[in-house]
Coordinates of C-alpha atoms in Angstrom, one line a residue:
X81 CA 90.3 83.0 196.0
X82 CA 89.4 79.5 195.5
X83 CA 88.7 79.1 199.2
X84 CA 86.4 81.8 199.5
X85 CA 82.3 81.6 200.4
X86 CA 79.9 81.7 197.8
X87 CA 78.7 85.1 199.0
X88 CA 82.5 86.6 199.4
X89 CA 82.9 85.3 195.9
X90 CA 79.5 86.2 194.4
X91 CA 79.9 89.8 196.1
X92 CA 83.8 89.8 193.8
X93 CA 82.1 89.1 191.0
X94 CA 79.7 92.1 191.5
X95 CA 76.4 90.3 192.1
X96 CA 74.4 89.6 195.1
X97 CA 74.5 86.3 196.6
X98 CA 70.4 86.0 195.0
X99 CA 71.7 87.1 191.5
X100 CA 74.2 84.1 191.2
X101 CA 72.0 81.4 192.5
X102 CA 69.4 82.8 189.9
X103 CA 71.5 82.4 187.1
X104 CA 69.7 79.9 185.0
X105 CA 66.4 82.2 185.1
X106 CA 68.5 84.7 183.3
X107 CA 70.0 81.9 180.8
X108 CA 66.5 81.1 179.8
X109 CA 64.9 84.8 180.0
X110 CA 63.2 85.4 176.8
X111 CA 65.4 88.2 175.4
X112 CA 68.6 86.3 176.0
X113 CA 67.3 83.0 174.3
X114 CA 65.9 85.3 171.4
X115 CA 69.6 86.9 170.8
X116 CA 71.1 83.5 170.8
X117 CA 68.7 81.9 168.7
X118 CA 69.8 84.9 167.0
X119 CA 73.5 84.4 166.9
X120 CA 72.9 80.2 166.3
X121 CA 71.4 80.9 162.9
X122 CA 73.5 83.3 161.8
X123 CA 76.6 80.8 162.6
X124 CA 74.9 78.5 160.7
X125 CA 76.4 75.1 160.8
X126 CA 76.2 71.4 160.2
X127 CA 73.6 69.2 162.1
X128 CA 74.9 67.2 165.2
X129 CA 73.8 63.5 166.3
X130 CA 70.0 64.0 166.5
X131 CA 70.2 65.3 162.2
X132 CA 68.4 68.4 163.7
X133 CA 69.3 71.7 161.0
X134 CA 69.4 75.3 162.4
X135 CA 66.9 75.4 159.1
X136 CA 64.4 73.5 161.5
X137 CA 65.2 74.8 165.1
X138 CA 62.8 77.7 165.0
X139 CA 60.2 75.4 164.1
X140 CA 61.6 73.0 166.7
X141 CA 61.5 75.3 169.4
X142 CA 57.7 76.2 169.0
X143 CA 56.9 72.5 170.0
X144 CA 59.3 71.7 172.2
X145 CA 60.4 74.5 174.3
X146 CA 58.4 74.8 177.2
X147 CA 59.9 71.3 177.9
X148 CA 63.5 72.0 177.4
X149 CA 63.0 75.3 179.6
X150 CA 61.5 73.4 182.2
X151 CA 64.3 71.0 182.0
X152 CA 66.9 73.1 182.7
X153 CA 65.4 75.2 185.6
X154 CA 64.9 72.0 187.3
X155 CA 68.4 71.0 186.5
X156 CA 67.2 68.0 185.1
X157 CA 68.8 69.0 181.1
X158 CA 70.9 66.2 179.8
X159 CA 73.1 67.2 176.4
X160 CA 73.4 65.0 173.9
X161 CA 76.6 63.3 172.5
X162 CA 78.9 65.5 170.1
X163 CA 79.8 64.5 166.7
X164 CA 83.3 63.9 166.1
X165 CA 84.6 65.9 162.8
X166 CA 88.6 65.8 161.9
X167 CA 89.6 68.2 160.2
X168 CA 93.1 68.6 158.3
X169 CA 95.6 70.5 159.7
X170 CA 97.7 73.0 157.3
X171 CA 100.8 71.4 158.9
X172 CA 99.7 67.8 159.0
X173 CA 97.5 66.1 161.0
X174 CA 94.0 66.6 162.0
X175 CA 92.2 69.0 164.4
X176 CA 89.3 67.2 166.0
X177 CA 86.2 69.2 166.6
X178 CA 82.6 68.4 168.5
X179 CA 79.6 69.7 167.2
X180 CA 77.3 70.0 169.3
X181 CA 73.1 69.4 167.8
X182 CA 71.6 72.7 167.5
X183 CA 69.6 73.0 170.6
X184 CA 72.4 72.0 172.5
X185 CA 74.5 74.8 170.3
X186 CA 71.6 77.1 171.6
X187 CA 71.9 76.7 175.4
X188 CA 75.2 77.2 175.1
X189 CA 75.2 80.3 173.3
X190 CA 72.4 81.4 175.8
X191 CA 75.0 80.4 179.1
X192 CA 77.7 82.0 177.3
X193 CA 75.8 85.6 177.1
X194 CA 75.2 85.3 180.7
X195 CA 78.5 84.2 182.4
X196 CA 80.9 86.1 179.5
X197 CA 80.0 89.6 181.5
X198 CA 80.6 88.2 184.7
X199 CA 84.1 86.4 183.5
X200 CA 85.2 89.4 181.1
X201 CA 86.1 91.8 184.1
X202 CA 88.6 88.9 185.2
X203 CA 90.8 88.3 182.3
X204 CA 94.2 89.6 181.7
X205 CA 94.3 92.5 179.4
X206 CA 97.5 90.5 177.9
X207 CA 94.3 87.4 176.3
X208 CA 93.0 88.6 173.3
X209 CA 91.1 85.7 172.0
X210 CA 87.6 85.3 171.8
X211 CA 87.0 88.6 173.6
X212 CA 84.3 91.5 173.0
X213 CA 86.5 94.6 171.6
X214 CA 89.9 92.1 171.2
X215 CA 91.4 90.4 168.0
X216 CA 94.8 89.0 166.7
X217 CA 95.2 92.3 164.8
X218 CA 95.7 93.6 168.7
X219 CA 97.9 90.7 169.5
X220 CA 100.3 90.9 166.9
X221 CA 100.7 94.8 167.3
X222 CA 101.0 94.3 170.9
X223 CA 103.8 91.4 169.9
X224 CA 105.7 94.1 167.9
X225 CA 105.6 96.2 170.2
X226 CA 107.8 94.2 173.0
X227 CA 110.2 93.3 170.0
X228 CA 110.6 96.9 169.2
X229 CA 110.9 97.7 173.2
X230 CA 114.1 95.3 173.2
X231 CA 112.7 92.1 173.7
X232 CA 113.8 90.3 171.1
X233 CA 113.5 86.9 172.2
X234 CA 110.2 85.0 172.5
X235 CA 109.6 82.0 174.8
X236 CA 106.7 80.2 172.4
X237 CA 104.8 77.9 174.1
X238 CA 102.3 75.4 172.3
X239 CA 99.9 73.5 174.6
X240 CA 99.7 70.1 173.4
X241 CA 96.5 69.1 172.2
X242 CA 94.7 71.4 175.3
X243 CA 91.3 71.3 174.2
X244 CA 91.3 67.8 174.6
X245 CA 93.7 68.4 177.8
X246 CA 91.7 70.4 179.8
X247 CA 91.2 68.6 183.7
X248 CA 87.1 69.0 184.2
X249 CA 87.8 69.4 187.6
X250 CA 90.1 72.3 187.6
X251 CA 87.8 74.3 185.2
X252 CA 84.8 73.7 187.4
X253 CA 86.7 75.1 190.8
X254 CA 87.4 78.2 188.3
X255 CA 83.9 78.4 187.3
X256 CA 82.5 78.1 191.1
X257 CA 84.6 80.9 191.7
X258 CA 82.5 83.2 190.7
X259 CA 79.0 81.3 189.9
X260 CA 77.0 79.9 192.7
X261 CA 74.1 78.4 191.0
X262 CA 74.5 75.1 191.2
X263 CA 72.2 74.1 187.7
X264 CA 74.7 76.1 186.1
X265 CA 77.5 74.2 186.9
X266 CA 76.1 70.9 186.6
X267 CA 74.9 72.1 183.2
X268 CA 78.4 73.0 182.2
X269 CA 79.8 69.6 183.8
X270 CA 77.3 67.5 181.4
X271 CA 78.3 69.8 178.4
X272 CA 81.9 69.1 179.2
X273 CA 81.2 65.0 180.2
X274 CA 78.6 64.6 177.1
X275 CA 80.1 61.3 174.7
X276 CA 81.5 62.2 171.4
X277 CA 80.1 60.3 168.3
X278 CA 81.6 58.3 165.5
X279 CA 80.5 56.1 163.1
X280 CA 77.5 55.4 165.3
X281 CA 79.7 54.9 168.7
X282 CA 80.1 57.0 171.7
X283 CA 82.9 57.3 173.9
X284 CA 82.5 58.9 177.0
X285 CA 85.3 62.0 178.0
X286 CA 86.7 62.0 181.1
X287 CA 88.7 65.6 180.3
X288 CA 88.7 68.1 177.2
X289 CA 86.4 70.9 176.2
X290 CA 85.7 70.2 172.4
X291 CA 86.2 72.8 169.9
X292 CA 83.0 73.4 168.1
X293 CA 80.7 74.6 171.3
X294 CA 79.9 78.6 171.4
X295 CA 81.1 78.0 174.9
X296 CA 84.7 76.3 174.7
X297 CA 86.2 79.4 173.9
X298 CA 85.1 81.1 177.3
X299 CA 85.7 78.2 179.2
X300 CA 89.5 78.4 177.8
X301 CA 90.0 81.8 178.8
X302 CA 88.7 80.8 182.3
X303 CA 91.1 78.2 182.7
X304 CA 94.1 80.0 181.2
X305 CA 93.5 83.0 183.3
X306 CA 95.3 81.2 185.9
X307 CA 98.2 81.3 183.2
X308 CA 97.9 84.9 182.8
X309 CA 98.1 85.9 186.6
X310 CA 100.8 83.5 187.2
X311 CA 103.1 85.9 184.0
X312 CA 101.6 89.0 185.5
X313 CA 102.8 88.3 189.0
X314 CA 106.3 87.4 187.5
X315 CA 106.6 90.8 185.3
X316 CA 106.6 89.1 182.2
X317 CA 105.8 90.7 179.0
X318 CA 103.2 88.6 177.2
X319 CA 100.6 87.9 174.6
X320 CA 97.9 85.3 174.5
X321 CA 95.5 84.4 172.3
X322 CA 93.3 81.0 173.5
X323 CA 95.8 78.2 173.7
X324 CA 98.5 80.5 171.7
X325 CA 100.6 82.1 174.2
X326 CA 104.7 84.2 173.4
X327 CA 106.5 85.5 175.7
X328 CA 108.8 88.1 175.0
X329 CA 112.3 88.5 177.3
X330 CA 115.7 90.0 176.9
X331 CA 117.9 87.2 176.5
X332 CA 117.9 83.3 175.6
X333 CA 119.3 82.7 179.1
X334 CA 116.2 84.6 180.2
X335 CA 114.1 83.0 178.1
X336 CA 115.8 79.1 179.0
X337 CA 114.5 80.0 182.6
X338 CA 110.6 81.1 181.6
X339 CA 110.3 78.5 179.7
X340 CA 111.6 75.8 182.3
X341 CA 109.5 77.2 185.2
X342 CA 106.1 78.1 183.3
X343 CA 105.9 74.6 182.0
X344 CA 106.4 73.2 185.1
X345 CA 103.6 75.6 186.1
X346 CA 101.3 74.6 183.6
X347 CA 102.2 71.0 184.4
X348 CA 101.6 71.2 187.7
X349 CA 98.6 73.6 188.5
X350 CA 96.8 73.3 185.4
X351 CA 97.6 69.5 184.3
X352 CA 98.1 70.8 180.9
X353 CA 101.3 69.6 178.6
X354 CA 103.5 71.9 176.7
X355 CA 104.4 70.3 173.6
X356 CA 108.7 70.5 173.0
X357 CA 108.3 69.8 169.5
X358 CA 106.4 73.2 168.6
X359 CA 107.8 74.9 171.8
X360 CA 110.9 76.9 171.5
X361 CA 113.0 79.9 172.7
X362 CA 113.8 81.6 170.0
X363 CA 114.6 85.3 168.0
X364 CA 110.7 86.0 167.1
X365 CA 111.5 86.5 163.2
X366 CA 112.4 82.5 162.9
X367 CA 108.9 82.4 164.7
X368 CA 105.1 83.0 163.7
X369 CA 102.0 83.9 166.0
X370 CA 98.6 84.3 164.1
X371 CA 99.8 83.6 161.0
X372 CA 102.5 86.5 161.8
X373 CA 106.0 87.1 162.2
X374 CA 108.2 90.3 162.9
X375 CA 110.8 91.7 161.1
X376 CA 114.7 91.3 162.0
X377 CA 115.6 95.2 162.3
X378 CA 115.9 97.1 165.5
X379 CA 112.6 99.3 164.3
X380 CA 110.5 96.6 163.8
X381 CA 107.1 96.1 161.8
X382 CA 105.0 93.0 161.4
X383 CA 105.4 91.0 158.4
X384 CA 103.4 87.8 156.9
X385 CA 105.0 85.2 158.2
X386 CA 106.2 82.8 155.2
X387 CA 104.1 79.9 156.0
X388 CA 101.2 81.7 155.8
X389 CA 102.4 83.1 152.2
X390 CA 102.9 79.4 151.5
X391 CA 99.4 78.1 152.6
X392 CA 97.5 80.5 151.0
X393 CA 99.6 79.9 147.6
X394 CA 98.3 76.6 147.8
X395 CA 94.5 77.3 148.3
X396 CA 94.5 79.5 145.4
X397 CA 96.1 76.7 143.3
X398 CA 93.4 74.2 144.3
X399 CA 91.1 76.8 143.3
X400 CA 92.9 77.2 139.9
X401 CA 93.7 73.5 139.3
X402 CA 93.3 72.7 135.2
X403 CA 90.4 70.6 135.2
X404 CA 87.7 72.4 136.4
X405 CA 86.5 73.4 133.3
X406 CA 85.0 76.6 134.9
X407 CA 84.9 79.8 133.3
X408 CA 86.9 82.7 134.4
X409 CA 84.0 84.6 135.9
X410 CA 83.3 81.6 137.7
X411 CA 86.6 81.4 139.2
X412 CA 87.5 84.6 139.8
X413 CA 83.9 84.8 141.9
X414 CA 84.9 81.6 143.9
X415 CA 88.2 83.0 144.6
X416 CA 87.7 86.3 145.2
X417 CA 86.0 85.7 149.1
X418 CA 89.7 83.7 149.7
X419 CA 91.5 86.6 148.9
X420 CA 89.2 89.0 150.7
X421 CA 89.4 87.6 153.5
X422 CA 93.3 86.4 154.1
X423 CA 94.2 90.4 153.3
X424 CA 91.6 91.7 155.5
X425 CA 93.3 89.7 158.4
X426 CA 96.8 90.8 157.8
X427 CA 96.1 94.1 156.7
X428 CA 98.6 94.9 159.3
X429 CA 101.9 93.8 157.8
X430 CA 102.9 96.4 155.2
X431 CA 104.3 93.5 153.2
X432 CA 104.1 95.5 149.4
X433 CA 106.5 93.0 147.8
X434 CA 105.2 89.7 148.6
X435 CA 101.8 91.3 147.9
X436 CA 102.6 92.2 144.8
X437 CA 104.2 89.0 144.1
X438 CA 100.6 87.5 145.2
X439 CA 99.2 89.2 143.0
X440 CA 100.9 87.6 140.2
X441 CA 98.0 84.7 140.0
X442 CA 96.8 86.5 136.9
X443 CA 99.8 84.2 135.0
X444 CA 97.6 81.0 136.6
X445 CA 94.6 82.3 135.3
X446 CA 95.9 82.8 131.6
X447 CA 97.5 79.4 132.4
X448 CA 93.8 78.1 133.1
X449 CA 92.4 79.9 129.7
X450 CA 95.1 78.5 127.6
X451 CA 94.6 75.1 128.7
X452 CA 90.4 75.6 128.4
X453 CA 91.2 77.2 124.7
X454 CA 93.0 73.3 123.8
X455 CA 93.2 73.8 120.0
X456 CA 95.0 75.9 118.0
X457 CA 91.7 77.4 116.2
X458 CA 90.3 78.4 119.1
X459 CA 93.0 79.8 120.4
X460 CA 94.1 82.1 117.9
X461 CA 90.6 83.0 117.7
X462 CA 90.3 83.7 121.4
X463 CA 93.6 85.9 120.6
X464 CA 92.3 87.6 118.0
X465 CA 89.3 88.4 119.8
X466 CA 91.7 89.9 122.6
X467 CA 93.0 92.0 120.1
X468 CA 96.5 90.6 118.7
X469 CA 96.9 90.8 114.8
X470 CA 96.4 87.8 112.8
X471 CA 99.9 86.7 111.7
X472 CA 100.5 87.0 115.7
X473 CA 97.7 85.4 116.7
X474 CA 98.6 82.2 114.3
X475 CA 102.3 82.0 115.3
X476 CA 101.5 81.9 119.0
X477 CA 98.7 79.5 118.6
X478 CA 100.9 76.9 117.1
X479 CA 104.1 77.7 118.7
X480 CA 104.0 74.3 120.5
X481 CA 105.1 75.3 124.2
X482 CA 103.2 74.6 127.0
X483 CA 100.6 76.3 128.6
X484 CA 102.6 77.5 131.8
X485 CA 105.3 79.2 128.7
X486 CA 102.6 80.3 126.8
X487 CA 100.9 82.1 130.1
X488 CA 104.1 83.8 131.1
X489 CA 105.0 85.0 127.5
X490 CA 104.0 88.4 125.8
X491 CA 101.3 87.1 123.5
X492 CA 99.4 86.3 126.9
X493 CA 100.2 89.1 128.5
X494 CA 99.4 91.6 125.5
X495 CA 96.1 89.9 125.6
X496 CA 94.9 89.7 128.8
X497 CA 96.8 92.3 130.4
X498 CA 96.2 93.0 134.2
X499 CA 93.5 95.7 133.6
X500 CA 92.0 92.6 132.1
X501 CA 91.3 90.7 135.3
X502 CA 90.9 93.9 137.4
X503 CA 87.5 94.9 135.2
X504 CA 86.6 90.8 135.5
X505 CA 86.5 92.1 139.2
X506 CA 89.7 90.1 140.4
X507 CA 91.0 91.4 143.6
X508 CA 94.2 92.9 144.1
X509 CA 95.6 92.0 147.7
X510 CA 97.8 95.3 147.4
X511 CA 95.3 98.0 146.6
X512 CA 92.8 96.2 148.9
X513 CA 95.2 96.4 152.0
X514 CA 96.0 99.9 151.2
X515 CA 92.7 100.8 151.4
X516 CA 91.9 98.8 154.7
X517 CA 95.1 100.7 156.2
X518 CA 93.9 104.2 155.0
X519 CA 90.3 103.5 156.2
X520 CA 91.2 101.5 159.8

């Protein structure tokens, strides 16, 4: 493929040899810069280098447009720098993103709604990341679904660091592939070249797509494509999300020999490095993929894998930490979106015990009142209000235990039972996934 003609490879990709050399007239068409100007506020999103908001771009765009256009149909469009933002990783270290300025988040969301069509057709129907019509809910079911066929060992390969990995040259051959205009691909080279910023400095890159562009997530699916034909050619049973990518085989022996020969496939064709630490063949319930793991028995379900359990234990307890001084409204409003949105993304794992356990915050919460209540006056007040009788409401009011005691014990419990928080609005994880299963 890679050594054919721009019109045999324009002609594969369904468009003329005209339509691909006219690309960047359709990037800048007024519809398509509309539905990304579109897509760019509704993303929102910090400012980049230039302090521009997506507040101001609108307002930007009426001034300054017909020079940017003309810019980039006479391939003359330089990008600015990215700023550099680290961001924490749940299992230590940091995650280094690029955001792009806001016009420069634009044109890319405007390339990215012309080539995605013309890329889509090409990927595996094993990728489901950052696809129109795909999500992890798909992966993970498809991921059961080879456990439960017998394979019930998973080669899990971990690119290390690939979206700083990724050779610019490789990903442009990809890209020429199937576009033939040539402001296109310069455009994309300069996206992919363009300095990242910190603390006032740039440093020029040399390789690496940063995360934070609308378009790194297309680009990553055109580079691991390669990937994807190279497992498909091979029979192997597989599921990829981005940079995420298990295999699932019959045997560790099995399993030994895909993982030797696909790294040295990735090392060698893609320059990309698989990272041994985080690598490993291995029975798929020690393992997690999207936040998921599988469950040892021979009909096998999806189940929450525990370090997800564990992470989002410990957002809600940040949430919930004793001095904020909030009121329970308050925090049951900021913690509500949390809990929303972890169960609507594994709404797939039945998981009714370690829901229900979840659930349990209710005991922090009466933890957080107790604590806020400080006195013994107000709190047997506060409990007498709740409706326990007086000599009860004295006793456990200057009972002298501690406020994680007090919140577990039946004073607490009698008073702010769970009906309690459920008419405060709290959400339940259980009854919400039961009703996301019954309606999806």
């Amino acid at each position: 493929m890679a050594a054919l003609g721009v019109e045999a490879r324009t002609a594969a990709a369904g468009q003329t040899k005209s339509e691909s050399d006219l690309l960047m007239e359709r990037v800048v068409e007024g519809s398509n810069m509309r539905q990304a100007l579109k897509r760019v506020v509704q993303n929102r999103g910090s400012a980049g280098v230039d302090d521009l908001t997506v507040a101001e771009l609108e307002g930007w765009l009426k001034a300054h447009w017909p020079r940017v256009k003309e810019a980039l149909l006479g391939g003359g469009y330089m990008p600015q720098p990215v700023r550099r933002v680290d961001i924490p990783k749940p299992q230590g270290g940091v995650r280094t993103l690029g955001v792009p300025t806001v016009v420069d988040r634009l044109i890319q969301q405007a390339l990215h709604q012309v080539l995605q069509p013309i890329f889509e057709p090409t990927f595996s129907a094993s990728s489901y990341g950052f696809r129109p019509g795909r999500n992890a809910g798909q992966a993970v079911q498809a991921a059961a679904g080879y456990v439960r066929d017998g394979r019930r060992w998973v080669v899990d390969i971990d690119l290390e660091k690939f979206f700083d990995r990724v050779n610019h040259d490789l990903l442009m051959a990809r890209l020429a592939r199937r576009v033939g205009d040539r402001r296109v691909l310069k455009l994309i080279r300069r996206f992919l070249e363009a300095g990242i910023m910190a603390d006032g400095l740039t440093q020029p890159r040399t390789e690496g797509t940063p995360q934070g562009g609308p378009l790194s997530p297309l680009l990553s699916n055109v580079l691991l494509t390669d990937l994807d034909r190279e497992l498909e050619r091979r029979g192997l049973a597989f599921c990829r999300y981005a940079d995420d990518c298990n295999i699932y085989v019959r045997s560790a022996a099995a399993g030994q020999r895909v993982m030797a020969s696909i790294r040295a496939f990735l090392e060698n064709a893609l320059k990309l490095r698989v990272n041994p630490a985080k690598s490993a063949v291995e029975r798929p319930w020690h393992r997690k993929f999207l936040g998921y793991s599988v469950t040892v028995q021979r009909a096998t379900t999806l189940r929450i894998a525990p370090q997800s359990v564990t992470r989002l234990k410990e957002r809600v307890r940040q949430r919930l930490r004793p001095s904020s001084g909030r009121s329970l409204q308050h925090t049951i409003e900021d913690l509500n979106p949390l809990l929303r949105g972890w169960i609507g993304y594994f709404r797939h794992a039945p998981g009714a015990t370690v829901l229900d356990d979840l659930d349990k915050w209710r005991r922090r919460m009466r933890c957080l009142l107790w604590r806020q209540w400080k006195r013994p006056a107000t709190r047997r007040r506060r409990l007498l209000a709740l409706g326990l009788d007086a000599e009860r409401a004295w006793r456990s009011s200057v009972n002298g235990r501690g406020p994680w005691w007090n919140a577990g014990a039946s004073h607490m419990n009698h008073a702010l039972p769970t009906s309690y928080f459920t008419h405060m609005g709290l959400v339940s994880l259980l009854t919400t996934q039961r009703r996301l299963q019954r309606v999806s």
